[in-house]
mmCIF file of C-alpha atoms in Angstrom:
data_model
loop_
_atom_site.group_PDB
_atom_site.id
_atom_site.type_symbol
_atom_site.label_atom_id
_atom_site.label_comp_id
_atom_site.label_asym_id
_atom_site.label_seq_id
_atom_site.Cartn_x
_atom_site.Cartn_y
_atom_site.Cartn_z
ATOM 1 C CA UNK A 26 148.910 144.483 61.843
ATOM 2 C CA UNK A 27 145.282 144.620 60.008
ATOM 3 C CA UNK A 28 142.794 146.292 57.542
ATOM 4 C CA UNK A 29 139.597 146.168 59.264
ATOM 5 C CA UNK A 30 135.784 147.429 57.500
ATOM 6 C CA UNK A 31 132.068 147.356 58.294
ATOM 7 C CA UNK A 32 128.887 148.048 57.149
ATOM 8 C CA UNK A 33 125.443 148.844 58.224
ATOM 9 C CA UNK A 34 122.848 147.216 57.203
ATOM 10 C CA UNK A 35 118.839 146.753 58.625
ATOM 11 C CA UNK A 36 119.216 144.521 61.945
ATOM 12 C CA UNK A 37 122.606 143.432 61.210
ATOM 13 C CA UNK A 38 126.356 144.840 59.502
ATOM 14 C CA UNK A 39 129.353 143.000 57.737
ATOM 15 C CA UNK A 40 132.747 143.420 59.377
ATOM 16 C CA UNK A 41 135.479 142.451 58.087
ATOM 17 C CA UNK A 42 139.127 142.161 58.327
ATOM 18 C CA UNK A 43 142.910 141.367 57.399
ATOM 19 C CA UNK A 44 145.899 140.236 59.705
ATOM 20 C CA UNK A 45 148.745 140.961 58.899
ATOM 21 C CA UNK A 46 151.884 139.599 60.721
ATOM 22 C CA UNK A 47 155.571 138.135 60.686
ATOM 23 C CA UNK A 48 155.874 135.073 58.415
ATOM 24 C CA UNK A 49 158.220 133.784 61.276
ATOM 25 C CA UNK A 50 154.732 134.332 64.310
ATOM 26 C CA UNK A 51 153.159 131.107 64.806
ATOM 27 C CA UNK A 52 149.661 130.812 63.354
ATOM 28 C CA UNK A 53 146.604 132.024 65.566
ATOM 29 C CA UNK A 54 144.081 129.297 66.828
ATOM 30 C CA UNK A 55 140.622 129.616 64.950
ATOM 31 C CA UNK A 56 138.140 130.784 66.139
ATOM 32 C CA UNK A 57 136.102 128.899 68.426
ATOM 33 C CA UNK A 58 133.175 129.417 70.822
ATOM 34 C CA UNK A 59 133.446 130.311 74.364
ATOM 35 C CA UNK A 60 132.005 131.487 77.555
ATOM 36 C CA UNK A 61 133.674 134.381 78.713
ATOM 37 C CA UNK A 62 131.844 135.747 82.365
ATOM 38 C CA UNK A 63 129.252 134.124 81.365
ATOM 39 C CA UNK A 64 128.762 135.648 77.571
ATOM 40 C CA UNK A 65 129.133 133.408 74.631
ATOM 41 C CA UNK A 66 132.175 134.882 72.437
ATOM 42 C CA UNK A 67 133.596 133.035 69.606
ATOM 43 C CA UNK A 68 137.018 134.453 68.937
ATOM 44 C CA UNK A 69 140.308 133.368 67.602
ATOM 45 C CA UNK A 70 143.340 133.483 69.677
ATOM 46 C CA UNK A 71 147.236 134.588 69.462
ATOM 47 C CA UNK A 72 148.997 131.639 70.863
ATOM 48 C CA UNK A 73 151.527 133.886 72.577
ATOM 49 C CA UNK A 74 149.427 136.207 74.320
ATOM 50 C CA UNK A 75 145.756 135.074 74.654
ATOM 51 C CA UNK A 76 144.927 138.086 73.274
ATOM 52 C CA UNK A 77 142.655 138.217 69.836
ATOM 53 C CA UNK A 78 142.029 140.835 67.249
ATOM 54 C CA UNK A 79 138.903 140.471 66.638
ATOM 55 C CA UNK A 80 135.207 138.768 68.363
ATOM 56 C CA UNK A 81 131.743 138.786 68.487
ATOM 57 C CA UNK A 82 129.230 137.910 71.261
ATOM 58 C CA UNK A 83 126.255 136.545 71.355
ATOM 59 C CA UNK A 84 124.054 139.896 71.433
ATOM 60 C CA UNK A 85 125.764 140.632 68.279
ATOM 61 C CA UNK A 86 128.471 143.180 69.628
ATOM 62 C CA UNK A 87 131.830 143.212 67.506
ATOM 63 C CA UNK A 88 135.289 144.470 69.193
ATOM 64 C CA UNK A 89 138.429 144.686 66.595
ATOM 65 C CA UNK A 90 141.686 146.068 67.355
ATOM 66 C CA UNK A 91 144.264 147.165 65.541
ATOM 67 C CA UNK A 92 148.167 148.215 65.729
ATOM 68 C CA UNK A 93 149.099 152.433 66.311
ATOM 69 C CA UNK A 94 152.146 152.912 65.058
ATOM 70 C CA UNK A 95 155.281 151.899 66.259
ATOM 71 C CA UNK A 96 156.056 148.381 68.573
ATOM 72 C CA UNK A 97 155.132 148.132 72.773
ATOM 73 C CA UNK A 98 157.551 148.556 74.965
ATOM 74 C CA UNK A 99 158.763 145.985 77.039
ATOM 75 C CA UNK A 100 156.896 144.769 80.066
ATOM 76 C CA UNK A 101 153.490 145.900 78.187
ATOM 77 C CA UNK A 102 150.691 143.909 78.420
ATOM 78 C CA UNK A 103 149.410 143.047 74.902
ATOM 79 C CA UNK A 104 146.904 144.541 73.088
ATOM 80 C CA UNK A 105 144.883 141.875 71.819
ATOM 81 C CA UNK A 106 143.844 141.576 75.549
ATOM 82 C CA UNK A 107 141.590 144.768 75.155
ATOM 83 C CA UNK A 108 139.714 142.549 72.891
ATOM 84 C CA UNK A 109 138.849 140.405 74.943
ATOM 85 C CA UNK A 110 138.063 142.804 78.108
ATOM 86 C CA UNK A 111 135.718 144.255 75.671
ATOM 87 C CA UNK A 112 133.929 141.197 74.376
ATOM 88 C CA UNK A 113 131.309 140.580 76.431
ATOM 89 C CA UNK A 114 129.922 143.920 76.744
ATOM 90 C CA UNK A 115 125.727 144.080 76.055
ATOM 91 C CA UNK A 116 126.178 147.174 74.211
ATOM 92 C CA UNK A 117 128.549 149.415 72.403
ATOM 93 C CA UNK A 118 127.705 151.951 75.090
ATOM 94 C CA UNK A 119 128.885 148.963 77.679
ATOM 95 C CA UNK A 120 131.889 148.557 76.086
ATOM 96 C CA UNK A 121 132.508 152.364 75.859
ATOM 97 C CA UNK A 122 131.764 152.223 79.809
ATOM 98 C CA UNK A 123 134.140 149.630 80.326
ATOM 99 C CA UNK A 124 137.141 151.157 77.931
ATOM 100 C CA UNK A 125 136.727 153.991 80.914
ATOM 101 C CA UNK A 126 137.893 151.649 83.308
ATOM 102 C CA UNK A 127 140.865 150.373 81.581
ATOM 103 C CA UNK A 128 144.233 151.489 82.620
ATOM 104 C CA UNK A 129 145.784 152.417 78.904
ATOM 105 C CA UNK A 130 149.464 153.018 79.473
ATOM 106 C CA UNK A 131 149.357 149.327 80.344
ATOM 107 C CA UNK A 132 148.785 148.792 76.633
ATOM 108 C CA UNK A 133 150.704 150.340 73.719
ATOM 109 C CA UNK A 134 148.900 152.642 71.193
ATOM 110 C CA UNK A 135 146.137 151.309 69.318
ATOM 111 C CA UNK A 136 142.417 151.972 67.673
ATOM 112 C CA UNK A 137 139.571 149.583 68.953
ATOM 113 C CA UNK A 138 136.565 149.390 66.982
ATOM 114 C CA UNK A 139 133.102 148.383 68.560
ATOM 115 C CA UNK A 140 129.918 147.030 66.132
ATOM 116 C CA UNK A 141 126.463 146.485 67.104
ATOM 117 C CA UNK A 142 122.898 146.853 65.194
ATOM 118 C CA UNK A 143 121.676 150.261 64.333
ATOM 119 C CA UNK A 144 124.119 152.265 65.529
ATOM 120 C CA UNK A 145 127.197 153.854 64.418
ATOM 121 C CA UNK A 146 130.628 152.138 65.357
ATOM 122 C CA UNK A 147 131.897 153.508 68.179
ATOM 123 C CA UNK A 148 135.904 153.739 67.696
ATOM 124 C CA UNK A 149 138.576 154.470 70.760
ATOM 125 C CA UNK A 150 141.615 155.790 69.640
ATOM 126 C CA UNK A 151 144.956 155.112 72.158
ATOM 127 C CA UNK A 152 147.722 157.133 71.156
ATOM 128 C CA UNK A 153 149.785 156.275 74.988
ATOM 129 C CA UNK A 154 148.885 160.310 75.878
ATOM 130 C CA UNK A 155 145.016 160.435 75.743
ATOM 131 C CA UNK A 156 142.467 157.693 74.740
ATOM 132 C CA UNK A 157 139.778 159.626 72.863
ATOM 133 C CA UNK A 158 136.143 157.897 72.519
ATOM 134 C CA UNK A 159 134.606 158.824 69.426
ATOM 135 C CA UNK A 160 130.787 158.136 69.015
ATOM 136 C CA UNK A 161 130.689 158.117 64.524
ATOM 137 C CA UNK A 162 133.371 156.195 64.524
ATOM 138 C CA UNK A 163 132.054 155.326 61.093
ATOM 139 C CA UNK A 164 133.765 158.082 59.570
ATOM 140 C CA UNK A 165 136.801 156.494 60.492
ATOM 141 C CA UNK A 166 136.475 154.128 57.430
ATOM 142 C CA UNK A 167 138.842 152.128 57.153
ATOM 143 C CA UNK A 168 140.935 151.514 59.487
ATOM 144 C CA UNK A 169 144.322 150.391 59.218
ATOM 145 C CA UNK A 170 148.080 149.620 60.471
ATOM 146 C CA UNK A 171 151.207 148.508 59.231
ATOM 147 C CA UNK A 172 154.894 148.553 60.763
ATOM 148 C CA UNK A 173 155.831 149.843 56.747
ATOM 149 C CA UNK A 174 155.577 153.155 55.924
ATOM 150 C CA UNK A 175 152.501 153.534 57.919
ATOM 151 C CA UNK A 176 151.073 156.815 56.132
ATOM 152 C CA UNK A 177 151.851 155.972 52.566
ATOM 153 C CA UNK A 178 150.021 152.166 53.145
ATOM 154 C CA UNK A 179 146.923 154.221 55.081
ATOM 155 C CA UNK A 180 146.782 156.494 52.221
ATOM 156 C CA UNK A 181 147.151 153.737 49.499
ATOM 157 C CA UNK A 182 144.432 151.926 51.478
ATOM 158 C CA UNK A 183 142.478 153.710 52.307
ATOM 159 C CA UNK A 184 142.496 155.634 48.063
ATOM 160 C CA UNK A 185 141.741 151.894 47.512
ATOM 161 C CA UNK A 186 138.197 151.819 49.653
ATOM 162 C CA UNK A 187 137.075 154.701 48.151
ATOM 163 C CA UNK A 188 137.817 153.231 45.347
ATOM 164 C CA UNK A 189 135.992 150.036 46.158
ATOM 165 C CA UNK A 190 133.093 150.633 48.787
ATOM 166 C CA UNK A 191 129.739 149.627 47.842
ATOM 167 C CA UNK A 192 127.808 146.938 49.459
ATOM 168 C CA UNK A 193 129.298 143.739 50.713
ATOM 169 C CA UNK A 194 130.988 142.278 47.580
ATOM 170 C CA UNK A 195 133.227 145.277 47.395
ATOM 171 C CA UNK A 196 134.286 145.358 50.541
ATOM 172 C CA UNK A 197 135.507 141.730 50.146
ATOM 173 C CA UNK A 198 137.028 142.921 46.658
ATOM 174 C CA UNK A 199 138.836 145.965 48.978
ATOM 175 C CA UNK A 200 139.907 143.126 51.300
ATOM 176 C CA UNK A 201 141.593 140.861 48.688
ATOM 177 C CA UNK A 202 142.890 143.511 46.287
ATOM 178 C CA UNK A 203 146.451 144.661 45.854
ATOM 179 C CA UNK A 204 146.607 148.336 45.100
ATOM 180 C CA UNK A 205 148.460 149.970 43.325
ATOM 181 C CA UNK A 206 150.692 152.583 45.193
ATOM 182 C CA UNK A 207 152.524 155.413 44.662
ATOM 183 C CA UNK A 208 157.010 154.227 44.427
ATOM 184 C CA UNK A 209 155.796 150.943 43.148
ATOM 185 C CA UNK A 210 155.637 149.430 46.299
ATOM 186 C CA UNK A 211 152.081 147.592 45.594
ATOM 187 C CA UNK A 212 151.886 144.583 47.556
ATOM 188 C CA UNK A 213 153.839 146.024 50.987
ATOM 189 C CA UNK A 214 151.043 148.506 50.964
ATOM 190 C CA UNK A 215 148.316 147.218 49.536
ATOM 191 C CA UNK A 216 144.976 146.190 51.610
ATOM 192 C CA UNK A 217 146.318 142.057 50.748
ATOM 193 C CA UNK A 218 149.675 142.957 52.387
ATOM 194 C CA UNK A 219 152.436 140.900 50.865
ATOM 195 C CA UNK A 220 156.269 141.676 51.612
ATOM 196 C CA UNK A 221 159.311 139.171 52.233
ATOM 197 C CA UNK A 222 158.451 138.631 56.271
ATOM 198 C CA UNK A 223 154.947 139.566 56.984
ATOM 199 C CA UNK A 224 152.126 139.204 55.134
ATOM 200 C CA UNK A 225 148.700 138.729 55.690
ATOM 201 C CA UNK A 226 147.762 136.079 56.937
ATOM 202 C CA UNK A 227 144.020 134.581 57.823
ATOM 203 C CA UNK A 228 140.809 136.673 56.579
ATOM 204 C CA UNK A 229 137.672 137.739 59.144
ATOM 205 C CA UNK A 230 133.942 138.206 57.917
ATOM 206 C CA UNK A 231 131.585 138.499 60.974
ATOM 207 C CA UNK A 232 128.089 139.128 59.519
ATOM 208 C CA UNK A 233 125.640 139.768 62.267
ATOM 209 C CA UNK A 234 121.361 140.611 61.555
ATOM 210 C CA UNK A 235 118.431 140.019 63.346
ATOM 211 C CA UNK A 236 118.744 136.014 63.799
ATOM 212 C CA UNK A 237 121.668 135.223 63.358
ATOM 213 C CA UNK A 238 125.678 135.852 63.874
ATOM 214 C CA UNK A 239 128.173 133.932 61.241
ATOM 215 C CA UNK A 240 131.862 134.671 61.137
ATOM 216 C CA UNK A 241 133.923 133.150 58.559
ATOM 217 C CA UNK A 242 137.941 132.565 59.011
ATOM 218 C CA UNK A 243 140.149 131.713 56.241
ATOM 219 C CA UNK A 244 144.012 132.158 57.092
ATOM 220 C CA UNK A 245 146.460 132.297 54.361
ATOM 221 C CA UNK A 246 146.105 135.597 52.391
ATOM 222 C CA UNK A 247 142.648 137.188 50.775
ATOM 223 C CA UNK A 248 143.397 137.215 47.665
ATOM 224 C CA UNK A 249 144.271 133.577 48.358
ATOM 225 C CA UNK A 250 141.129 133.194 49.265
ATOM 226 C CA UNK A 251 142.615 129.598 51.333
ATOM 227 C CA UNK A 252 139.120 127.444 52.433
ATOM 228 C CA UNK A 253 137.654 128.810 55.845
ATOM 229 C CA UNK A 254 134.713 127.655 57.662
ATOM 230 C CA UNK A 255 131.811 129.527 58.720
ATOM 231 C CA UNK A 256 131.178 129.492 62.695
ATOM 232 C CA UNK A 257 127.399 129.820 64.494
ATOM 233 C CA UNK A 258 126.520 132.082 67.162
ATOM 234 C CA UNK A 259 122.717 132.115 68.402
ATOM 235 C CA UNK A 260 121.646 135.442 69.479
ATOM 236 C CA UNK A 261 120.545 136.041 72.706
ATOM 237 C CA UNK A 262 117.013 136.559 73.143
#
């Protein structure tokens, strides 16, 4: 489903995300600003579920989700709705408090990361049995998910992340990369993923600093660097 990384800097952070999907699935609506529960939010929206995989709000709090292993059983809610449920939080502490009241059994396994300036990321791992809150979520980098050989994909992407980590440009090169994988399955397991029926279908880059919130979004694979659009959101006073 996705590969996610982030990097903290004084007064803010960078959050990058490759979204992997079946090519037959309808394209997502690009990010747009909307008001939810009185809070301004920027997020792309999946037309099938009405949910999202990544969002940032006027407080500079971002939420991003990657699927867990396996397909959701029939009747479960879309995991993308979790992102919007947490998207209006005023801080990661507020998001974690809200997450503690979510009925997680209504969703298939997933991992949710929540970021704000000046604090390590919070990560919630929902394995289908018990949600776990990790208050030092930076140790989870990179977040990955793959419907094809998930363990090998995670190993390949983690190895490539360690090789390329270092500054925002290094993270971007990681998201563009076709890491060499064992067994020659290079493009199927890499951060920028390509298979016959699935691929990286969009690239998102959120940058939050002391004054500004910017959300760059490009459809298509990260390696192609398709023309994209940057959305700006004024920080709440």
